[in-house]
Coordinates of C-alpha atoms and ligand atoms in Angstrom, one line a residue:
X62 CA 183.6 154.6 261.5
X63 CA 182.9 151.1 260.6
X64 CA 179.6 151.1 262.5
X65 CA 177.9 153.4 260.0
X66 CA 176.8 151.2 257.2
X67 CA 174.7 151.9 254.1
X68 CA 171.7 149.9 255.0
X69 CA 171.7 146.5 253.4
X70 CA 173.9 147.4 250.5
X71 CA 171.3 148.8 248.2
X72 CA 173.1 151.2 246.0
X73 CA 171.4 154.6 246.5
X74 CA 172.4 158.1 247.0
X75 CA 171.0 161.1 248.9
X76 CA 168.5 162.6 249.4
X77 CA 167.2 159.3 250.6
X78 CA 170.3 158.7 252.6
X79 CA 169.3 160.9 255.5
X80 CA 167.5 158.4 257.8
X81 CA 169.5 156.3 260.2
X82 CA 168.5 153.7 262.7
X83 CA 170.3 152.4 265.7
X84 CA 171.1 148.7 266.3
X85 CA 173.6 146.9 268.5
X86 CA 175.8 147.5 265.5
X87 CA 175.5 151.2 265.7
X88 CA 173.8 153.8 263.4
X89 CA 172.7 152.4 260.0
X90 CA 171.0 153.9 257.1
X91 CA 167.4 152.8 256.7
X92 CA 166.7 150.7 253.6
X93 CA 165.2 152.8 250.9
X94 CA 161.8 151.2 251.0
X95 CA 161.6 151.9 254.7
X96 CA 162.7 155.6 254.4
X97 CA 160.2 156.2 251.6
X98 CA 157.4 154.7 253.7
X99 CA 158.3 157.0 256.6
X100 CA 158.3 160.0 254.4
X101 CA 155.1 158.8 252.8
X102 CA 153.5 158.7 256.2
X103 CA 154.1 162.4 256.5
X104 CA 152.1 163.2 253.3
X105 CA 149.6 160.4 253.4
X106 CA 148.1 159.8 256.8
X107 CA 144.6 158.9 255.8
X108 CA 142.4 158.3 252.7
X109 CA 141.5 162.0 252.5
X110 CA 145.1 162.9 252.1
X111 CA 145.3 160.7 249.0
X112 CA 142.2 162.3 247.6
X113 CA 143.7 165.7 248.4
X114 CA 146.9 165.1 246.5
X115 CA 145.3 163.5 243.5
X116 CA 142.6 166.2 243.2
X117 CA 145.4 168.9 243.4
X118 CA 147.2 167.1 240.6
X119 CA 144.1 167.1 238.5
X120 CA 143.6 170.9 239.1
X121 CA 147.2 171.6 238.3
X122 CA 146.7 169.7 235.1
X123 CA 144.0 172.1 234.1
X124 CA 141.1 169.7 234.5
X125 CA 137.5 171.0 234.2
X126 CA 135.9 167.8 235.4
X127 CA 137.2 165.8 238.4
X128 CA 135.3 162.7 239.5
X129 CA 136.1 161.0 242.8
X130 CA 134.8 157.6 243.7
X131 CA 135.5 155.9 247.0
X132 CA 134.4 152.6 248.6
X133 CA 134.6 151.6 252.3
X134 CA 136.0 155.0 253.4
X135 CA 138.6 154.9 250.7
X136 CA 140.6 152.1 252.2
X137 CA 139.3 149.5 249.8
X138 CA 139.1 151.7 246.7
X139 CA 139.5 155.2 245.5
X140 CA 139.6 156.6 242.0
X141 CA 140.1 160.1 240.7
X142 CA 139.4 160.7 237.0
X143 CA 140.2 164.0 235.3
X144 CA 140.1 165.5 231.9
X145 CA 143.3 167.4 232.4
X146 CA 146.5 167.5 230.4
X147 CA 147.6 163.9 230.9
X148 CA 151.2 162.7 231.0
X149 CA 153.2 161.7 228.0
X150 CA 154.1 158.1 227.8
X151 CA 157.8 158.7 228.3
X152 CA 157.3 160.5 231.6
X153 CA 154.7 158.2 233.2
X154 CA 157.3 156.2 235.1
X155 CA 159.0 159.4 236.2
X156 CA 155.9 160.8 237.8
X157 CA 156.2 158.0 240.4
X158 CA 159.8 158.9 241.4
X159 CA 160.4 160.9 244.5
X160 CA 161.0 164.6 243.9
X161 CA 160.0 164.2 240.3
X162 CA 157.8 167.1 239.3
X163 CA 157.0 169.0 236.2
X164 CA 156.1 172.1 238.3
X165 CA 159.3 173.4 239.9
X166 CA 162.4 173.9 237.9
X167 CA 164.8 175.8 240.0
X168 CA 165.1 176.6 243.7
X169 CA 164.1 180.1 242.9
X170 CA 160.7 178.9 241.9
X171 CA 160.1 177.8 245.5
X172 CA 159.8 181.5 246.3
X173 CA 156.8 181.9 244.1
X174 CA 154.7 178.8 243.8
X175 CA 151.7 179.0 241.4
X176 CA 150.7 175.4 241.4
X177 CA 149.1 173.3 244.1
X178 CA 151.8 170.7 244.0
X179 CA 155.5 171.3 243.7
X180 CA 157.2 168.8 246.0
X181 CA 157.0 165.8 243.7
X182 CA 156.2 163.6 246.6
X183 CA 152.6 162.7 246.2
X184 CA 152.5 159.9 243.6
X185 CA 155.6 158.1 245.0
X186 CA 154.2 158.4 248.5
X187 CA 150.8 157.1 247.6
X188 CA 152.3 154.2 245.6
X189 CA 154.5 153.3 248.6
X190 CA 151.5 152.6 250.7
X191 CA 149.0 151.1 248.3
X192 CA 148.4 149.6 244.9
X193 CA 148.1 152.3 242.2
X194 CA 146.9 152.0 238.6
X195 CA 147.2 155.1 236.4
X196 CA 145.8 155.4 232.9
X197 CA 146.7 158.7 231.2
X198 CA 146.8 160.3 227.7
X199 CA 147.8 163.7 226.5
X200 CA 146.0 165.5 223.7
X201 CA 148.9 164.9 221.3
X202 CA 149.0 161.1 221.7
X203 CA 147.1 158.5 219.8
X204 CA 147.1 156.0 222.6
X205 CA 147.4 156.3 226.4
X206 CA 149.6 154.6 228.9
X207 CA 148.6 152.3 231.8
X208 CA 151.0 151.8 234.6
X209 CA 150.7 149.7 237.8
X210 CA 152.7 150.4 240.9
X211 CA 152.4 148.5 244.2
X212 CA 154.2 149.1 247.4
X213 CA 156.7 151.3 245.6
X214 CA 157.5 148.9 242.8
X215 CA 156.4 149.3 239.2
X216 CA 154.6 146.1 238.2
X217 CA 154.0 146.9 234.5
X218 CA 153.5 149.6 231.9
X219 CA 151.5 149.2 228.7
X220 CA 150.0 151.1 225.9
X221 CA 146.3 151.3 226.5
X222 CA 143.3 153.0 224.9
X223 CA 142.3 156.0 227.0
X224 CA 140.4 159.3 227.0
X225 CA 142.5 162.4 227.2
X226 CA 143.3 163.1 230.9
X227 CA 144.3 160.9 233.8
X228 CA 142.6 158.3 235.9
X229 CA 144.2 157.0 239.0
X230 CA 142.9 154.1 241.0
X231 CA 144.2 153.4 244.5
X232 CA 143.5 150.0 246.2
X233 CA 144.6 148.3 249.4
X234 CA 145.7 151.5 251.1
X235 CA 147.9 150.9 254.1
X236 CA 147.7 147.1 253.6
X237 CA 151.3 146.9 254.6
X238 CA 150.8 149.5 257.4
X239 CA 148.6 147.8 260.0
X240 CA 149.4 150.5 262.5
X241 CA 148.0 153.2 260.2
X242 CA 144.9 151.1 259.4
X243 CA 144.1 150.7 263.0
X244 CA 144.4 154.5 263.5
X245 CA 141.8 155.2 260.9
X246 CA 138.2 155.9 261.9
X247 CA 135.1 154.2 260.6
X248 CA 134.5 154.2 256.8
X249 CA 131.7 156.7 257.3
X250 CA 134.0 159.1 259.1
X251 CA 136.8 158.8 256.6
X252 CA 134.2 159.2 253.9
X253 CA 132.9 162.4 255.4
X254 CA 136.4 163.8 255.6
X255 CA 136.8 163.2 251.9
X256 CA 133.4 164.8 251.3
X257 CA 134.5 167.9 253.2
X258 CA 137.6 168.0 251.2
X259 CA 135.9 167.7 247.8
X260 CA 133.3 170.3 248.7
X261 CA 136.1 172.7 249.8
X262 CA 137.9 172.3 246.5
X263 CA 134.6 172.9 244.6
X264 CA 134.3 176.2 246.4
X265 CA 137.8 177.2 245.5
X266 CA 137.3 176.1 241.8
X267 CA 133.8 177.0 240.7
X268 CA 134.8 176.4 237.1
X269 CA 135.6 172.8 237.7
X270 CA 132.8 170.2 237.9
X271 CA 133.4 167.9 240.9
X272 CA 131.6 164.7 241.5
X273 CA 131.9 162.5 244.5
X274 CA 130.5 159.0 244.6
X275 CA 130.6 157.1 247.9
X276 CA 129.8 153.4 248.0
X277 CA 127.9 153.6 244.7
X278 CA 125.8 156.7 245.3
X279 CA 126.4 160.2 244.3
X280 CA 127.3 162.1 247.5
X281 CA 128.1 165.5 246.1
X282 CA 128.4 167.3 242.8
X283 CA 129.1 170.9 241.9
X284 CA 127.9 172.5 238.7
X285 CA 131.2 173.7 237.4
X286 CA 129.5 176.7 235.9
X287 CA 132.0 179.2 237.1
X288 CA 129.5 180.8 239.5
X289 CA 130.5 180.7 243.1
X290 CA 126.9 181.3 244.2
X291 CA 125.8 178.2 242.3
X292 CA 128.6 176.2 243.9
X293 CA 127.7 177.5 247.4
X294 CA 124.1 176.4 246.6
X295 CA 125.4 172.9 245.9
X296 CA 127.4 172.7 249.1
X297 CA 125.0 174.4 251.4
X298 CA 121.3 174.9 251.1
X299 CA 120.0 177.1 248.3
X300 CA 118.7 179.6 250.8
X301 CA 122.1 180.0 252.2
X302 CA 123.5 180.6 248.7
X303 CA 120.9 183.2 248.0
X304 CA 121.6 185.0 251.3
X305 CA 125.4 185.2 250.9
X306 CA 126.9 188.6 250.3
X307 CA 129.5 188.9 247.7
X308 CA 132.6 190.7 248.8
X309 CA 132.9 194.1 247.2
X310 CA 136.2 194.8 245.5
X311 CA 138.5 197.3 247.1
X312 CA 138.3 200.3 244.9
X313 CA 138.9 203.5 246.8
X314 CA 141.0 202.1 249.6
X315 CA 143.6 200.5 247.5
X316 CA 146.7 202.4 248.7
X317 CA 150.1 201.8 247.3
X318 CA 151.0 199.4 250.0
X319 CA 148.4 196.7 249.7
X320 CA 148.6 196.5 246.0
X321 CA 148.1 192.9 245.0
X322 CA 146.3 191.7 248.1
X323 CA 142.6 191.1 247.3
X324 CA 139.8 189.1 248.9
X325 CA 137.2 187.6 246.6
X326 CA 134.2 185.5 247.5
X327 CA 131.2 185.5 249.8
X328 CA 130.3 185.9 253.4
X329 CA 127.0 185.3 255.2
X330 CA 124.7 188.2 256.2
X331 CA 124.4 188.6 259.9
X332 CA 121.2 186.7 260.2
X333 CA 122.8 183.5 258.9
X334 CA 125.1 182.1 261.5
X335 CA 126.8 178.9 262.6
X336 CA 127.6 177.6 266.1
X337 CA 131.3 177.3 265.3
X338 CA 134.1 178.4 263.0
X339 CA 134.0 175.3 260.8
X340 CA 132.2 177.1 257.9
X341 CA 134.9 179.7 257.5
X342 CA 136.6 178.4 254.4
X343 CA 139.7 180.3 253.3
X344 CA 141.9 180.0 250.3
X345 CA 145.1 181.7 249.4
X346 CA 145.7 181.8 245.7
X347 CA 143.3 178.9 245.2
X348 CA 144.9 176.8 247.9
X349 CA 142.8 175.9 251.0
X350 CA 144.6 177.1 254.1
X351 CA 144.1 176.7 257.8
X352 CA 145.1 179.9 259.4
X353 CA 144.1 181.1 262.9
X354 CA 145.1 184.6 262.0
X355 CA 142.9 184.8 258.9
X356 CA 140.0 183.1 260.6
X357 CA 140.3 185.7 263.3
X358 CA 140.3 188.4 260.7
X359 CA 136.9 187.1 259.5
X360 CA 135.5 186.9 263.0
X361 CA 136.8 190.3 263.8
X362 CA 135.1 191.9 260.8
X363 CA 131.7 190.7 262.2
X364 CA 132.3 192.2 265.6
X365 CA 129.1 194.0 266.6
X366 CA 127.1 192.2 263.9
X367 CA 126.7 188.8 265.6
X368 CA 125.7 187.6 269.0
X369 CA 128.3 186.0 271.1
X370 CA 129.3 182.4 270.2
X371 CA 127.8 182.6 266.8
X372 CA 130.0 182.5 263.7
X373 CA 129.6 183.5 260.1
X374 CA 129.9 181.4 257.0
X375 CA 132.6 182.5 254.6
X376 CA 134.1 181.3 251.4
X377 CA 137.0 183.6 250.6
X378 CA 139.9 183.4 248.3
X379 CA 142.7 185.8 249.0
X380 CA 144.9 186.5 246.0
X381 CA 148.3 188.0 246.4
X382 CA 151.6 187.8 244.6
X383 CA 153.0 184.3 244.8
X384 CA 156.2 185.5 246.2
X385 CA 154.4 187.0 249.2
X386 CA 153.3 183.6 250.6
X387 CA 155.3 180.6 251.7
X388 CA 153.4 177.4 251.2
X389 CA 156.4 175.1 251.7
X390 CA 155.9 175.0 255.5
X391 CA 154.6 171.5 255.8
X392 CA 154.2 168.5 253.5
X393 CA 150.4 168.9 253.6
X394 CA 150.7 172.4 252.3
X395 CA 147.7 173.8 254.2
X396 CA 149.8 175.8 256.6
X397 CA 151.1 179.0 255.0
X398 CA 153.2 181.9 256.0
X399 CA 152.8 185.4 254.8
X400 CA 155.6 187.8 254.3
X401 CA 153.3 190.7 255.1
X402 CA 150.8 189.1 257.5
X403 CA 149.4 192.3 258.9
X404 CA 148.6 193.5 255.4
X405 CA 146.8 190.3 254.5
X406 CA 144.9 190.4 257.8
X407 CA 143.6 193.9 257.3
X408 CA 142.8 193.5 253.6
X409 CA 140.6 190.5 254.5
X410 CA 139.0 192.2 257.5
X411 CA 138.3 195.5 255.6
X412 CA 136.8 193.7 252.6
X413 CA 134.3 191.9 254.9
X414 CA 133.6 194.9 257.0
X415 CA 132.9 197.0 253.9
X416 CA 130.5 194.4 252.6
X417 CA 128.6 194.1 255.9
X418 CA 128.3 197.8 256.2
X419 CA 126.9 198.1 252.7
X420 CA 124.4 195.4 253.5
X421 CA 121.4 197.1 254.8
X422 CA 118.5 194.7 255.4
X423 CA 115.1 195.8 254.3
X424 CA 113.1 196.3 257.5
X425 CA 109.8 194.6 257.4
X426 CA 107.3 194.0 260.2
X427 CA 106.0 190.8 258.9
X428 CA 107.6 188.2 256.7
X429 CA 105.7 188.7 253.5
X430 CA 107.1 186.5 250.8
X431 CA 105.0 188.2 248.2
X432 CA 105.5 191.9 248.7
X433 CA 109.2 191.7 249.6
X434 CA 111.5 192.1 246.6
X435 CA 112.6 188.7 245.3
X436 CA 116.0 187.6 246.6
X437 CA 118.7 187.3 244.0
X438 CA 118.2 183.9 242.6
X439 CA 121.3 181.9 241.7
X440 CA 120.4 182.0 238.1
X441 CA 120.5 185.7 238.0
X442 CA 123.3 186.3 240.5
X443 CA 126.5 187.6 239.0
X444 CA 128.9 184.9 238.2
X445 CA 131.5 185.2 240.8
X446 CA 134.5 183.1 240.4
X447 CA 137.9 183.0 241.9
X448 CA 140.8 184.0 239.9
X449 CA 144.3 182.9 240.5
X450 CA 146.7 185.5 241.8
X451 CA 148.0 188.0 239.3
X452 CA 151.8 188.4 239.4
X453 CA 152.6 191.5 241.3
X454 CA 152.9 193.8 238.3
X455 CA 149.4 192.9 237.2
X456 CA 147.9 193.0 240.6
X457 CA 147.4 196.8 241.0
X458 CA 143.9 197.0 239.5
X459 CA 140.9 195.6 241.2
X460 CA 139.3 192.9 239.0
X461 CA 136.2 194.0 237.3
X462 CA 133.9 191.8 239.3
X463 CA 130.4 193.0 239.3
X464 CA 129.4 194.9 242.5
X465 CA 126.6 193.5 244.6
X466 CA 124.0 196.2 244.3
X467 CA 121.0 195.5 246.5
X468 CA 122.2 192.8 248.7
X469 CA 119.6 190.1 248.8
X470 CA 117.0 191.0 251.4
X471 CA 116.4 187.5 252.3
X472 CA 115.4 187.9 255.8
X473 CA 113.1 190.7 256.8
X474 CA 115.5 192.0 259.3
X475 CA 114.9 194.3 262.2
X476 CA 117.0 197.3 261.7
X477 CA 116.7 198.4 265.3
X478 CA 118.2 195.2 266.6
X479 CA 120.8 195.4 263.9
X480 CA 121.9 198.8 265.0
X481 CA 122.2 197.6 268.6
X482 CA 124.8 195.1 267.5
X483 CA 122.5 192.1 267.7
X484 CA 121.9 189.7 264.9
X485 CA 118.7 190.9 263.2
X486 CA 115.9 188.4 263.2
X487 CA 112.8 187.8 261.2
X488 CA 110.0 189.3 263.3
X489 CA 106.9 187.3 263.7
X490 CA 104.1 189.4 265.1
X491 CA 102.1 188.1 268.0
X492 CA 99.7 185.6 266.5
X493 CA 96.3 184.5 267.8
X494 CA 95.6 180.9 267.3
X495 CA 92.3 180.1 265.5
X496 CA 92.4 176.3 265.4
X497 CA 94.0 173.3 263.9
X498 CA 93.5 171.9 260.3
X499 CA 94.0 168.3 259.4
X500 CA 95.7 167.7 262.8
X501 CA 98.8 169.1 261.1
X502 CA 98.5 172.9 260.6
X503 CA 97.8 175.6 263.1
X504 CA 95.7 178.4 261.7
X505 CA 96.5 181.8 263.3
X506 CA 95.7 185.4 262.7
X507 CA 98.2 188.3 262.9
X508 CA 98.0 192.1 262.3
X509 CA 98.6 191.5 258.6
X510 CA 96.5 188.5 257.6
X511 CA 96.3 184.8 258.2
X512 CA 99.0 182.2 258.9
X513 CA 99.1 178.5 258.5
X514 CA 101.8 176.9 260.6
X515 CA 103.2 173.5 260.0
X516 CA 103.2 172.1 263.6
X517 CA 106.0 169.6 263.0
X518 CA 108.3 172.0 261.1
X519 CA 107.6 174.8 263.7
X520 CA 108.4 172.5 266.6
X521 CA 111.6 171.4 264.9
X522 CA 112.7 175.0 264.7
X523 CA 111.9 175.6 268.3
X524 CA 113.8 172.5 269.5
X525 CA 116.7 173.1 267.1
X526 CA 117.2 176.6 268.5
X527 CA 116.9 175.3 272.0
X528 CA 119.8 172.9 271.4
X529 CA 122.1 175.2 269.4
X530 CA 121.4 178.5 271.1
X531 CA 122.9 177.0 274.3
X532 CA 126.5 178.0 274.8
X533 CA 128.9 175.0 274.6
X534 CA 129.7 175.3 278.2
X535 CA 126.1 175.2 279.4
X536 CA 125.0 171.6 280.0
X537 CA 121.8 170.4 278.5
X538 CA 118.7 169.6 280.4
X539 CA 119.1 165.9 281.0
X540 CA 116.0 163.9 281.5
X541 CA 117.2 161.2 283.9
X542 CA 115.7 157.8 283.2
X543 CA 114.0 156.0 286.0
X544 CA 115.9 152.9 285.2
X545 CA 119.1 152.9 283.2
X546 CA 118.6 151.3 279.8
X547 CA 121.4 149.0 278.5
X548 CA 122.0 149.6 274.8
X549 CA 124.1 147.6 272.4
X550 CA 126.2 149.9 270.2
X551 CA 127.6 149.1 266.8
X552 CA 131.3 149.6 266.4
X553 CA 130.6 152.8 264.5
X554 CA 128.4 154.2 267.2
X555 CA 130.8 153.2 269.9
X556 CA 133.5 155.0 268.0
X557 CA 131.3 158.1 268.0
X558 CA 130.3 157.9 271.6
X559 CA 134.0 157.7 272.6
X560 CA 135.4 160.2 270.2
X561 CA 132.6 162.8 270.4
X562 CA 131.9 162.3 274.1
X563 CA 131.8 166.0 274.8
X564 CA 129.2 166.7 272.2
X565 CA 127.1 163.7 273.3
X566 CA 127.1 164.9 276.9
X567 CA 126.5 168.5 275.8
X568 CA 123.5 167.3 273.9
X569 CA 122.1 165.8 277.1
X570 CA 122.9 162.1 276.9
X571 CA 124.2 160.5 280.0
X572 CA 125.9 157.3 278.9
X573 CA 128.6 155.1 280.3
X574 CA 130.4 151.9 279.1
X575 CA 129.1 148.7 280.6
X576 CA 131.5 146.2 279.2
X577 CA 132.0 145.1 275.6
X578 CA 129.6 146.7 273.2
X579 CA 127.0 147.5 275.9
X580 CA 126.5 150.9 277.3
X581 CA 124.2 152.1 280.0
X582 CA 122.0 155.0 279.1
X583 CA 121.0 156.9 282.2
X584 CA 119.6 160.1 280.7
X585 CA 118.5 161.6 277.4
X586 CA 118.0 165.2 276.2
X587 CA 114.7 166.5 277.6
X588 CA 113.6 167.3 274.0
X589 CA 113.4 163.6 273.1
X590 CA 112.4 162.1 276.5
X591 CA 108.9 161.3 275.3
X592 CA 109.9 158.5 272.9
X593 CA 112.1 155.5 273.3
X594 CA 115.5 156.6 274.8
X595 CA 117.6 153.9 273.0
X596 CA 116.0 154.7 269.7
X597 CA 116.6 158.4 270.2
X598 CA 120.3 157.8 270.9
X599 CA 120.6 155.6 267.8
X600 CA 118.9 158.2 265.6
X601 CA 121.2 160.9 266.9
X602 CA 124.3 158.7 266.4
X603 CA 123.1 157.8 262.9
X604 CA 122.7 161.4 262.0
X605 CA 126.1 162.3 263.3
X606 CA 127.6 159.4 261.4
X607 CA 125.9 160.3 258.2
X608 CA 128.4 163.0 257.5
X609 CA 126.6 165.7 255.5
X610 CA 130.0 167.0 254.7
X611 CA 129.5 170.6 255.6
X612 CA 127.5 170.4 258.7
X613 CA 129.2 170.0 262.0
X614 CA 128.7 167.1 264.4
X615 CA 126.7 169.4 266.7
X616 CA 124.4 170.6 264.0
X617 CA 123.7 167.2 262.6
X618 CA 122.9 165.9 266.1
X619 CA 120.8 169.0 266.8
X620 CA 118.8 168.4 263.6
X621 CA 118.2 164.8 264.6
X622 CA 117.1 165.7 268.1
X623 CA 114.8 168.4 266.7
X624 CA 113.3 166.0 264.2
X625 CA 113.0 163.2 266.7
X626 CA 111.5 165.3 269.4
X627 CA 109.1 167.4 267.3
X628 CA 105.4 166.9 267.4
X629 CA 104.3 164.7 264.5
X630 CA 102.0 165.8 261.8
X631 CA 98.6 164.2 262.4
X632 CA 98.6 164.8 266.2
X633 CA 95.7 166.7 267.5
X634 CA 96.7 169.6 269.7
X635 CA 94.7 171.5 272.3
X636 CA 94.3 175.3 271.9
X637 CA 96.7 175.8 274.7
X638 CA 99.4 173.6 273.2
X639 CA 99.1 175.4 269.9
X640 CA 99.3 178.8 271.6
X641 CA 102.4 177.7 273.5
X642 CA 104.1 176.4 270.3
X643 CA 103.3 179.7 268.5
X644 CA 104.7 181.7 271.4
X645 CA 107.9 179.6 271.3
X646 CA 108.1 180.0 267.5
X647 CA 107.8 183.8 267.8
X648 CA 110.8 183.8 270.0
X649 CA 113.0 182.0 267.5
X650 CA 115.6 183.8 265.5
X651 CA 114.5 182.4 262.2
X652 CA 110.9 181.4 262.8
X653 CA 110.0 181.2 259.1
X654 CA 112.0 178.1 258.3
X655 CA 112.6 174.8 260.0
X656 CA 116.3 173.9 260.5
X657 CA 116.4 172.2 257.1
X658 CA 115.2 175.3 255.4
X659 CA 111.7 174.3 254.7
X660 CA 109.0 176.9 255.5
X661 CA 107.3 176.6 258.9
X662 CA 104.4 178.7 257.8
X663 CA 102.4 180.1 254.9
X664 CA 101.3 183.7 255.2
X665 CA 98.2 185.1 253.4
X666 CA 98.5 188.9 253.7
X667 CA 95.5 191.1 254.1
X668 CA 96.3 192.7 250.7
X669 CA 96.4 189.2 249.2
X670 CA 93.1 188.2 250.8
X671 CA 91.5 191.4 249.6
X672 CA 92.8 190.8 246.1
X673 CA 91.7 187.2 246.0
X674 CA 88.2 188.2 247.2
X675 CA 88.0 191.2 244.8
X676 CA 87.7 193.7 247.6
X677 CA 90.5 195.9 246.4
Ligands
ADP139 P1 153.8 167.4 242.3 O1 152.4 167.5 242.1 O2 154.3 167.9 243.6 O3 154.6 167.8 241.1 P2 153.2 164.5 242.3 O4 153.9 163.4 242.8 O5 151.9 164.8 242.8 O6 154.1 165.8 242.4 O7 153.1 164.4 240.7 C1 154.3 164.2 239.9 C2 154.1 164.7 238.5 O8 153.2 163.9 237.8 C3 153.4 166.1 238.4 O9 154.4 167.1 238.5 C4 152.8 166.0 237.1 O10 153.7 166.3 236.0 C5 152.4 164.6 236.9 N1 151.0 164.4 237.2 C6 150.5 163.8 238.4 N2 149.1 163.7 238.3 C7 148.7 164.2 237.2 C8 147.5 164.4 236.5 N3 146.3 164.1 237.1 N4 147.5 165.0 235.3 C9 148.6 165.3 234.7 N5 149.8 165.2 235.2 C10 149.9 164.6 236.4
MG140 MG1 150.9 166.7 243.4

């Protein structure tokens, strides 16, 4: 048929020759540069996708240090520097050719993929939609190579002095893709996606030191010590890392069937929870995966341990024979299929269940920091690290990971509540308020000594719990404003108000567009109604925008509301106000810390007082 042409006469052969387009002249092959861009769009949809592919390449190259630098959400500039194997001068050009990979040799290899990359698509795809400079050197070479590729064309290749490893700089991402550019969110949002990604990889690779610099300041770094607990401390707060329970290896239960499927990593003890599933991070053979089934296995393991609508934190790597998992489902490679899904599900679920059952919190009537056994500090915690999957033959034996004897008794938990299937909580005895010191601390007395309560931190805890304890379907208490307040929103804030409308409303803001950048604020969360409503909204939006990487939008917003609405230090309180605050604090699930993890109170136990005064 004469109407099928070969797209502009560029001499090329399949596999590119698979895309056609229809004109009045009939079906035609797309020009090569167009088809590459379409394919690139599948792999590279936003700056975080570039970072993902390049970080995976660094890890595949055996790097132990990976530094990521971005500016303006990555659109303007991204660089990934590693100390991995590097690429020999002869092959540098080849790396940018589509389907060029050093990782897959034959089709059979597709059945058991050990590396993160294998499709040979990333570099050419990135280079098709940006301007890329790569400088690389292998250990065996005297000098390195610098290559520059823009919009799919090699601009130059030179010998250049270079450290061993590879550095890749990506500029002008999507410059020739205005549609893609428009689709991107604000720089801060794209930046926080990148941060979430880098932190995830750091958890999967505790031996690798990651660094992320955003707009000139260090946003995240992991120690690279090989200890998962230390890495968790870098990603979350140190208290969370201390509290996490290490999964116990499957020793007795290993029956013949599930040989080779093992779950390694850490999960939160029941008192440490999150309002959603976003902190359940799962890897399969070191690859981050998104799997409803596996996420559900985690949740299911906690059944009876957590209250409704609370979710655990988990960082778990499931190792299994490479041939049992298909990672070639989607170009992004985060979607995986298991040949024996039921087995993987139950291996994960059992490992967590076993760990939770073994965890028996130390009952304690009062939170006494000094008499309670010290929680395992990161420095002394066993060095847990993920291992890559053994080939099936080697997978039979459980790895000799140290067992978690004496799970850290971080929270003095109430065993009774625990047994009833409730999340245990730190129990604060009924306190009698004595007075206020420095207009900042509430002095109170309990059955075992004296307490000094930080009024701001305590109130923050109360407000934070009020916001987050509410189920997502329960609307917040909105404090209607007598007169609607017009507020002018920055583009970033507007973006948030539109895209996170549900959360904003759930928090208790009533806001509607009023033309252009102006919005009408009709109500604010009751917790912050005392101050300036517009300022309260701006603070909350700022906090959401900030992108702490691992916290959810809701949590960041809740922190901000709590901080904004909490009584300041320096404010004098009546006895009644202090008593009320103390009562509210007693009802909190974790009364001993503010939502940021700082202590809300200092406790001087009777024993301590007696010792100090030489009475005992
Ligand atoms: P894939 O990772 O699927 O093989 P890529 O396009 O991402 O495909 O990379 C192509 C090839 O370039 C890789 O197979 C590898 O040989 C080489 N390469 C890319 N990045 C690096 C790096 N940071 N260090 C060493 N080699 C690299
Ligand atoms: Mg790759």
